């Protein structure tokens, strides 16, 4: 899961990044509110953790502006104890949950798991589209009687396409989603992994297809025949 952390306290941010990476989240961190807002608005994250007091734009404003633009990514707001009304304001502005500082790591991780499930998953860790089912816990792609194990990137690609069904995803969006901003991945790699994912779909004899939309990107389609 790609997670965005917007937190300006250096030590806090470092500690959180470390913990979250141990928990296998792919974490991007920004210390500035405006940079954080731009990052949220890309829509590539599965979860967002927002501090309230931030330079240039506070957490409430970030959540509010992102929601206004139709970004549905679950947001967990971190609030200081002194900011008593934060809880109410946080939920009003479009945050999904809040956590008061200081908090226990276990508590944070539990909230994130709950929010992550709320995002696109069914309770049993599976996603479905057309005639295919993805089991994220076992990394299996299932179609009727057939199943095949997916690599981590294949799983992410299909997960992302299913979560955004009905939309065309650009190669850039996919590259950022799968490899992150910092990587030097060339867009060609997206095509390579798309062909891997397609082979897996063929292997399980799925009627669900990854369609290339010339010059734009990719879309998941299902032929009801
Ligand atoms: Ca702060």
PDB file of C-alpha atoms and ligand atoms in Angstrom:
ATOM      1  CA  UNK A   1       0.000   0.000   0.000  1.00  0.00           C
ATOM      2  CA  UNK A   2       1.216   3.455  -0.844  1.00  0.00           C
ATOM      3  CA  UNK A   3       0.988   5.766   2.094  1.00  0.00           C
ATOM      4  CA  UNK A   4       1.505   9.508   2.233  1.00  0.00           C
ATOM      5  CA  UNK A   5       2.698  11.111   5.453  1.00  0.00           C
ATOM      6  CA  UNK A   6       2.512  14.887   5.831  1.00  0.00           C
ATOM      7  CA  UNK A   7       4.230  15.852   9.072  1.00  0.00           C
ATOM      8  CA  UNK A   8       6.631  18.704   9.739  1.00  0.00           C
ATOM      9  CA  UNK A   9       8.145  17.537  13.031  1.00  0.00           C
ATOM     10  CA  UNK A  10      11.355  15.954  11.897  1.00  0.00           C
ATOM     11  CA  UNK A  11      11.811  13.354  14.608  1.00  0.00           C
ATOM     12  CA  UNK A  12       8.185  12.330  14.579  1.00  0.00           C
ATOM     13  CA  UNK A  13       8.258  11.975  10.791  1.00  0.00           C
ATOM     14  CA  UNK A  14      11.447   9.931  10.834  1.00  0.00           C
ATOM     15  CA  UNK A  15      10.120   7.599  13.495  1.00  0.00           C
ATOM     16  CA  UNK A  16       6.810   7.153  11.689  1.00  0.00           C
ATOM     17  CA  UNK A  17       8.472   6.497   8.330  1.00  0.00           C
ATOM     18  CA  UNK A  18      10.616   3.832   9.910  1.00  0.00           C
ATOM     19  CA  UNK A  19       7.726   2.086  11.637  1.00  0.00           C
ATOM     20  CA  UNK A  20       5.476   2.241   8.592  1.00  0.00           C
ATOM     21  CA  UNK A  21       8.164   0.868   6.279  1.00  0.00           C
ATOM     22  CA  UNK A  22       8.714  -2.004   8.698  1.00  0.00           C
ATOM     23  CA  UNK A  23       5.016  -2.674   8.294  1.00  0.00           C
ATOM     24  CA  UNK A  24       5.554  -2.870   4.511  1.00  0.00           C
ATOM     25  CA  UNK A  25       3.869   0.397   3.622  1.00  0.00           C
ATOM     26  CA  UNK A  26       5.493   2.319   0.782  1.00  0.00           C
ATOM     27  CA  UNK A  27       5.834   5.689   2.437  1.00  0.00           C
ATOM     28  CA  UNK A  28       6.313   9.092   0.855  1.00  0.00           C
ATOM     29  CA  UNK A  29       6.869  11.940   3.279  1.00  0.00           C
ATOM     30  CA  UNK A  30       6.382  15.688   2.969  1.00  0.00           C
ATOM     31  CA  UNK A  31       7.027  18.242   5.690  1.00  0.00           C
ATOM     32  CA  UNK A  32       5.214  21.072   3.945  1.00  0.00           C
ATOM     33  CA  UNK A  33       1.445  21.477   3.716  1.00  0.00           C
ATOM     34  CA  UNK A  34       1.282  22.711   0.141  1.00  0.00           C
ATOM     35  CA  UNK A  35       3.582  19.945  -1.146  1.00  0.00           C
ATOM     36  CA  UNK A  36       1.414  17.564   0.850  1.00  0.00           C
ATOM     37  CA  UNK A  37      -1.764  18.813  -0.817  1.00  0.00           C
ATOM     38  CA  UNK A  38      -0.282  18.390  -4.307  1.00  0.00           C
ATOM     39  CA  UNK A  39       0.747  14.856  -3.370  1.00  0.00           C
ATOM     40  CA  UNK A  40      -2.727  13.963  -2.029  1.00  0.00           C
ATOM     41  CA  UNK A  41      -4.289  15.351  -5.204  1.00  0.00           C
ATOM     42  CA  UNK A  42      -2.361  12.953  -7.438  1.00  0.00           C
ATOM     43  CA  UNK A  43      -4.749  10.306  -6.144  1.00  0.00           C
ATOM     44  CA  UNK A  44      -2.063   7.626  -6.194  1.00  0.00           C
ATOM     45  CA  UNK A  45      -2.084   6.962  -2.451  1.00  0.00           C
ATOM     46  CA  UNK A  46      -4.091   4.310  -0.638  1.00  0.00           C
ATOM     47  CA  UNK A  47      -3.852   6.108   2.691  1.00  0.00           C
ATOM     48  CA  UNK A  48      -2.917   9.572   3.927  1.00  0.00           C
ATOM     49  CA  UNK A  49      -1.700  10.603   7.376  1.00  0.00           C
ATOM     50  CA  UNK A  50      -2.001  14.350   7.929  1.00  0.00           C
ATOM     51  CA  UNK A  51      -0.626  16.425  10.745  1.00  0.00           C
ATOM     52  CA  UNK A  52      -2.767  19.496  11.546  1.00  0.00           C
ATOM     53  CA  UNK A  53      -0.246  22.270  12.079  1.00  0.00           C
ATOM     54  CA  UNK A  54       1.901  22.447   8.969  1.00  0.00           C
ATOM     55  CA  UNK A  55       3.749  25.195   7.111  1.00  0.00           C
ATOM     56  CA  UNK A  56       1.873  26.894   4.218  1.00  0.00           C
ATOM     57  CA  UNK A  57      -1.305  24.800   4.493  1.00  0.00           C
ATOM     58  CA  UNK A  58      -2.775  23.054   7.508  1.00  0.00           C
ATOM     59  CA  UNK A  59      -4.130  19.526   7.618  1.00  0.00           C
ATOM     60  CA  UNK A  60      -7.782  20.621   7.658  1.00  0.00           C
ATOM     61  CA  UNK A  61      -7.325  22.713   4.534  1.00  0.00           C
ATOM     62  CA  UNK A  62      -5.495  19.886   2.783  1.00  0.00           C
ATOM     63  CA  UNK A  63      -8.297  17.411   3.525  1.00  0.00           C
ATOM     64  CA  UNK A  64     -10.985  19.888   2.541  1.00  0.00           C
ATOM     65  CA  UNK A  65      -9.373  20.883  -0.744  1.00  0.00           C
ATOM     66  CA  UNK A  66      -8.586  17.295  -1.688  1.00  0.00           C
ATOM     67  CA  UNK A  67     -12.194  16.221  -1.036  1.00  0.00           C
ATOM     68  CA  UNK A  68     -13.473  19.154  -3.089  1.00  0.00           C
ATOM     69  CA  UNK A  69     -11.442  17.792  -5.997  1.00  0.00           C
ATOM     70  CA  UNK A  70     -13.024  14.383  -5.609  1.00  0.00           C
ATOM     71  CA  UNK A  71     -10.081  12.632  -3.958  1.00  0.00           C
ATOM     72  CA  UNK A  72     -11.506   9.791  -1.873  1.00  0.00           C
ATOM     73  CA  UNK A  73      -8.307   8.474  -0.298  1.00  0.00           C
ATOM     74  CA  UNK A  74      -8.867   7.667   3.392  1.00  0.00           C
ATOM     75  CA  UNK A  75      -7.290  10.326   5.627  1.00  0.00           C
ATOM     76  CA  UNK A  76      -6.104   9.870   9.198  1.00  0.00           C
ATOM     77  CA  UNK A  77      -5.558  13.191  10.961  1.00  0.00           C
ATOM     78  CA  UNK A  78      -2.981  13.580  13.717  1.00  0.00           C
ATOM     79  CA  UNK A  79      -4.033  16.184  16.261  1.00  0.00           C
ATOM     80  CA  UNK A  80      -2.357  17.654  19.309  1.00  0.00           C
ATOM     81  CA  UNK A  81      -4.113  17.324  22.657  1.00  0.00           C
ATOM     82  CA  UNK A  82      -4.252  21.076  23.087  1.00  0.00           C
ATOM     83  CA  UNK A  83      -6.200  21.460  19.857  1.00  0.00           C
ATOM     84  CA  UNK A  84      -9.453  20.420  21.507  1.00  0.00           C
ATOM     85  CA  UNK A  85     -11.857  21.075  18.682  1.00  0.00           C
ATOM     86  CA  UNK A  86      -9.604  19.363  16.181  1.00  0.00           C
ATOM     87  CA  UNK A  87     -11.496  16.148  16.436  1.00  0.00           C
ATOM     88  CA  UNK A  88     -14.732  17.727  15.270  1.00  0.00           C
ATOM     89  CA  UNK A  89     -13.096  19.971  12.693  1.00  0.00           C
ATOM     90  CA  UNK A  90     -11.094  17.050  11.356  1.00  0.00           C
ATOM     91  CA  UNK A  91     -14.134  14.934  10.651  1.00  0.00           C
ATOM     92  CA  UNK A  92     -16.030  17.923   9.243  1.00  0.00           C
ATOM     93  CA  UNK A  93     -13.330  18.680   6.735  1.00  0.00           C
ATOM     94  CA  UNK A  94     -13.366  15.221   5.248  1.00  0.00           C
ATOM     95  CA  UNK A  95     -10.864  13.288   7.360  1.00  0.00           C
ATOM     96  CA  UNK A  96     -11.990   9.720   8.022  1.00  0.00           C
ATOM     97  CA  UNK A  97     -10.397   9.276  11.406  1.00  0.00           C
ATOM     98  CA  UNK A  98      -8.218  11.137  13.879  1.00  0.00           C
ATOM     99  CA  UNK A  99      -5.599  10.249  16.421  1.00  0.00           C
ATOM    100  CA  UNK A 100      -4.468  12.408  19.320  1.00  0.00           C
ATOM    101  CA  UNK A 101      -0.743  12.952  19.871  1.00  0.00           C
ATOM    102  CA  UNK A 102       0.991  11.341  21.648  1.00  0.00           C
ATOM    103  CA  UNK A 103      -0.281   7.976  20.492  1.00  0.00           C
ATOM    104  CA  UNK A 104       0.809   4.360  20.700  1.00  0.00           C
ATOM    105  CA  UNK A 105       2.278   2.823  17.568  1.00  0.00           C
ATOM    106  CA  UNK A 106      -0.088  -0.124  17.864  1.00  0.00           C
ATOM    107  CA  UNK A 107      -3.045   2.229  17.882  1.00  0.00           C
ATOM    108  CA  UNK A 108      -1.834   4.026  14.766  1.00  0.00           C
ATOM    109  CA  UNK A 109      -1.272   0.765  12.899  1.00  0.00           C
ATOM    110  CA  UNK A 110      -4.698  -0.552  13.885  1.00  0.00           C
ATOM    111  CA  UNK A 111      -6.379   2.628  12.593  1.00  0.00           C
ATOM    112  CA  UNK A 112      -4.451   2.436   9.344  1.00  0.00           C
ATOM    113  CA  UNK A 113      -5.424  -1.179   8.799  1.00  0.00           C
ATOM    114  CA  UNK A 114      -9.070  -0.297   9.370  1.00  0.00           C
ATOM    115  CA  UNK A 115      -8.896   2.641   6.963  1.00  0.00           C
ATOM    116  CA  UNK A 116      -7.024   0.582   4.369  1.00  0.00           C
ATOM    117  CA  UNK A 117      -9.754  -2.010   4.394  1.00  0.00           C
ATOM    118  CA  UNK A 118     -12.385   0.652   4.026  1.00  0.00           C
ATOM    119  CA  UNK A 119     -10.694   1.904   0.883  1.00  0.00           C
ATOM    120  CA  UNK A 120     -11.238  -0.716  -1.766  1.00  0.00           C
ATOM    121  CA  UNK A 121     -11.207  -4.071  -0.077  1.00  0.00           C
ATOM    122  CA  UNK A 122     -13.881  -6.467   0.901  1.00  0.00           C
ATOM    123  CA  UNK A 123     -13.616  -7.781   4.469  1.00  0.00           C
ATOM    124  CA  UNK A 124     -11.897 -10.997   3.401  1.00  0.00           C
ATOM    125  CA  UNK A 125      -9.055  -9.259   1.554  1.00  0.00           C
ATOM    126  CA  UNK A 126     -10.389  -9.901  -1.943  1.00  0.00           C
ATOM    127  CA  UNK A 127     -11.222  -7.590  -4.833  1.00  0.00           C
ATOM    128  CA  UNK A 128     -13.434  -8.513  -7.734  1.00  0.00           C
ATOM    129  CA  UNK A 129     -14.033  -7.177 -11.222  1.00  0.00           C
ATOM    130  CA  UNK A 130     -15.838  -8.903 -14.074  1.00  0.00           C
ATOM    131  CA  UNK A 131     -14.954 -12.577 -13.834  1.00  0.00           C
ATOM    132  CA  UNK A 132     -11.759 -12.170 -11.808  1.00  0.00           C
ATOM    133  CA  UNK A 133     -11.041 -12.101  -8.101  1.00  0.00           C
ATOM    134  CA  UNK A 134      -7.811 -10.927  -6.507  1.00  0.00           C
ATOM    135  CA  UNK A 135      -6.855 -12.257  -3.134  1.00  0.00           C
ATOM    136  CA  UNK A 136      -4.448  -9.738  -1.692  1.00  0.00           C
ATOM    137  CA  UNK A 137      -3.477 -11.897   1.261  1.00  0.00           C
ATOM    138  CA  UNK A 138      -2.327 -14.802  -0.887  1.00  0.00           C
ATOM    139  CA  UNK A 139      -1.458 -12.797  -4.063  1.00  0.00           C
ATOM    140  CA  UNK A 140      -3.659 -15.119  -6.113  1.00  0.00           C
ATOM    141  CA  UNK A 141      -5.581 -14.195  -9.245  1.00  0.00           C
ATOM    142  CA  UNK A 142      -8.688 -16.356  -9.512  1.00  0.00           C
ATOM    143  CA  UNK A 143     -11.097 -16.912 -12.398  1.00  0.00           C
ATOM    144  CA  UNK A 144     -13.618 -19.705 -11.955  1.00  0.00           C
ATOM    145  CA  UNK A 145     -11.671 -22.911 -11.394  1.00  0.00           C
ATOM    146  CA  UNK A 146      -8.353 -21.389 -12.424  1.00  0.00           C
ATOM    147  CA  UNK A 147      -5.885 -19.493 -10.318  1.00  0.00           C
ATOM    148  CA  UNK A 148      -2.329 -18.226 -10.550  1.00  0.00           C
ATOM    149  CA  UNK A 149       0.047 -16.489  -8.190  1.00  0.00           C
ATOM    150  CA  UNK A 150       0.914 -12.873  -8.998  1.00  0.00           C
ATOM    151  CA  UNK A 151       4.173 -11.071  -8.423  1.00  0.00           C
ATOM    152  CA  UNK A 152       3.984  -8.083  -6.116  1.00  0.00           C
ATOM    153  CA  UNK A 153       3.924  -5.609  -9.012  1.00  0.00           C
ATOM    154  CA  UNK A 154       1.365  -7.561 -11.010  1.00  0.00           C
ATOM    155  CA  UNK A 155      -0.846  -7.605  -7.936  1.00  0.00           C
ATOM    156  CA  UNK A 156      -0.489  -3.858  -7.521  1.00  0.00           C
ATOM    157  CA  UNK A 157      -1.248  -3.168 -11.152  1.00  0.00           C
ATOM    158  CA  UNK A 158      -4.443  -5.220 -11.106  1.00  0.00           C
ATOM    159  CA  UNK A 159      -5.434  -3.829  -7.711  1.00  0.00           C
ATOM    160  CA  UNK A 160      -5.008  -0.285  -8.978  1.00  0.00           C
ATOM    161  CA  UNK A 161      -6.937  -0.960 -12.190  1.00  0.00           C
ATOM    162  CA  UNK A 162      -9.801  -2.565 -10.250  1.00  0.00           C
ATOM    163  CA  UNK A 163      -9.907   0.261  -7.716  1.00  0.00           C
ATOM    164  CA  UNK A 164     -10.218   2.731 -10.595  1.00  0.00           C
ATOM    165  CA  UNK A 165     -12.522   0.722 -12.813  1.00  0.00           C
ATOM    166  CA  UNK A 166     -14.278   2.717 -15.508  1.00  0.00           C
ATOM    167  CA  UNK A 167     -11.358   5.116 -15.726  1.00  0.00           C
ATOM    168  CA  UNK A 168      -8.392   5.195 -18.040  1.00  0.00           C
ATOM    169  CA  UNK A 169      -5.166   5.256 -16.067  1.00  0.00           C
ATOM    170  CA  UNK A 170      -2.194   6.938 -17.676  1.00  0.00           C
ATOM    171  CA  UNK A 171       1.204   5.301 -17.827  1.00  0.00           C
ATOM    172  CA  UNK A 172       2.478   8.068 -15.601  1.00  0.00           C
ATOM    173  CA  UNK A 173      -0.152   7.385 -12.930  1.00  0.00           C
ATOM    174  CA  UNK A 174       0.667   3.697 -13.064  1.00  0.00           C
ATOM    175  CA  UNK A 175       4.410   4.300 -12.865  1.00  0.00           C
ATOM    176  CA  UNK A 176       4.016   6.538  -9.824  1.00  0.00           C
ATOM    177  CA  UNK A 177       1.590   4.140  -8.217  1.00  0.00           C
ATOM    178  CA  UNK A 178       3.741   1.075  -8.683  1.00  0.00           C
ATOM    179  CA  UNK A 179       7.253   2.465  -8.410  1.00  0.00           C
ATOM    180  CA  UNK A 180       6.861   5.785  -6.617  1.00  0.00           C
ATOM    181  CA  UNK A 181       8.058   9.289  -7.438  1.00  0.00           C
ATOM    182  CA  UNK A 182      11.660   8.708  -6.603  1.00  0.00           C
ATOM    183  CA  UNK A 183      12.265   5.829  -8.924  1.00  0.00           C
ATOM    184  CA  UNK A 184      13.930   6.242 -12.293  1.00  0.00           C
ATOM    185  CA  UNK A 185      11.495   3.816 -13.813  1.00  0.00           C
ATOM    186  CA  UNK A 186      10.961   4.440 -17.460  1.00  0.00           C
ATOM    187  CA  UNK A 187       7.448   4.305 -18.720  1.00  0.00           C
ATOM    188  CA  UNK A 188       8.447   1.311 -20.839  1.00  0.00           C
ATOM    189  CA  UNK A 189       8.529  -0.723 -17.641  1.00  0.00           C
ATOM    190  CA  UNK A 190       4.833  -0.103 -17.254  1.00  0.00           C
ATOM    191  CA  UNK A 191       4.285  -1.793 -20.614  1.00  0.00           C
ATOM    192  CA  UNK A 192       6.459  -4.712 -19.615  1.00  0.00           C
ATOM    193  CA  UNK A 193       4.506  -5.294 -16.418  1.00  0.00           C
ATOM    194  CA  UNK A 194       1.222  -4.795 -18.248  1.00  0.00           C
ATOM    195  CA  UNK A 195       2.162  -7.643 -20.543  1.00  0.00           C
ATOM    196  CA  UNK A 196       3.035  -9.804 -17.526  1.00  0.00           C
ATOM    197  CA  UNK A 197      -0.347  -9.021 -15.974  1.00  0.00           C
ATOM    198  CA  UNK A 198      -2.090  -9.799 -19.284  1.00  0.00           C
ATOM    199  CA  UNK A 199      -0.356 -13.166 -19.481  1.00  0.00           C
ATOM    200  CA  UNK A 200      -1.668 -14.021 -16.029  1.00  0.00           C
ATOM    201  CA  UNK A 201      -5.191 -13.009 -17.103  1.00  0.00           C
ATOM    202  CA  UNK A 202      -4.874 -15.266 -20.161  1.00  0.00           C
ATOM    203  CA  UNK A 203      -3.511 -18.076 -18.028  1.00  0.00           C
ATOM    204  CA  UNK A 204      -6.663 -18.151 -15.865  1.00  0.00           C
ATOM    205  CA  UNK A 205      -8.763 -17.767 -19.063  1.00  0.00           C
ATOM    206  CA  UNK A 206     -10.355 -14.548 -17.869  1.00  0.00           C
ATOM    207  CA  UNK A 207     -12.669 -12.523 -20.078  1.00  0.00           C
ATOM    208  CA  UNK A 208     -11.440  -9.485 -18.190  1.00  0.00           C
ATOM    209  CA  UNK A 209      -8.843  -7.624 -20.228  1.00  0.00           C
ATOM    210  CA  UNK A 210      -6.389  -4.795 -19.802  1.00  0.00           C
ATOM    211  CA  UNK A 211      -7.121  -2.580 -22.798  1.00  0.00           C
ATOM    212  CA  UNK A 212      -4.533  -0.145 -23.997  1.00  0.00           C
ATOM    213  CA  UNK A 213      -6.104   3.151 -24.942  1.00  0.00           C
ATOM    214  CA  UNK A 214      -3.775   4.526 -27.564  1.00  0.00           C
ATOM    215  CA  UNK A 215      -1.812   7.516 -26.419  1.00  0.00           C
ATOM    216  CA  UNK A 216      -3.634   7.708 -23.106  1.00  0.00           C
ATOM    217  CA  UNK A 217      -3.150   4.689 -20.920  1.00  0.00           C
ATOM    218  CA  UNK A 218      -4.867   1.553 -19.745  1.00  0.00           C
ATOM    219  CA  UNK A 219      -8.292   0.448 -18.659  1.00  0.00           C
ATOM    220  CA  UNK A 220      -9.762  -2.762 -17.309  1.00  0.00           C
ATOM    221  CA  UNK A 221     -12.654  -4.143 -19.342  1.00  0.00           C
ATOM    222  CA  UNK A 222     -14.909  -7.114 -19.071  1.00  0.00           C
ATOM    223  CA  UNK A 223     -16.701  -8.702 -22.027  1.00  0.00           C
ATOM    224  CA  UNK A 224     -19.919 -10.347 -20.978  1.00  0.00           C
ATOM    225  CA  UNK A 225     -20.052 -13.134 -23.511  1.00  0.00           C
TER     226      UNK A 225
HETATM  227 CA1  LIG B   1       3.034  20.026  13.043  1.00  0.00          CA
END
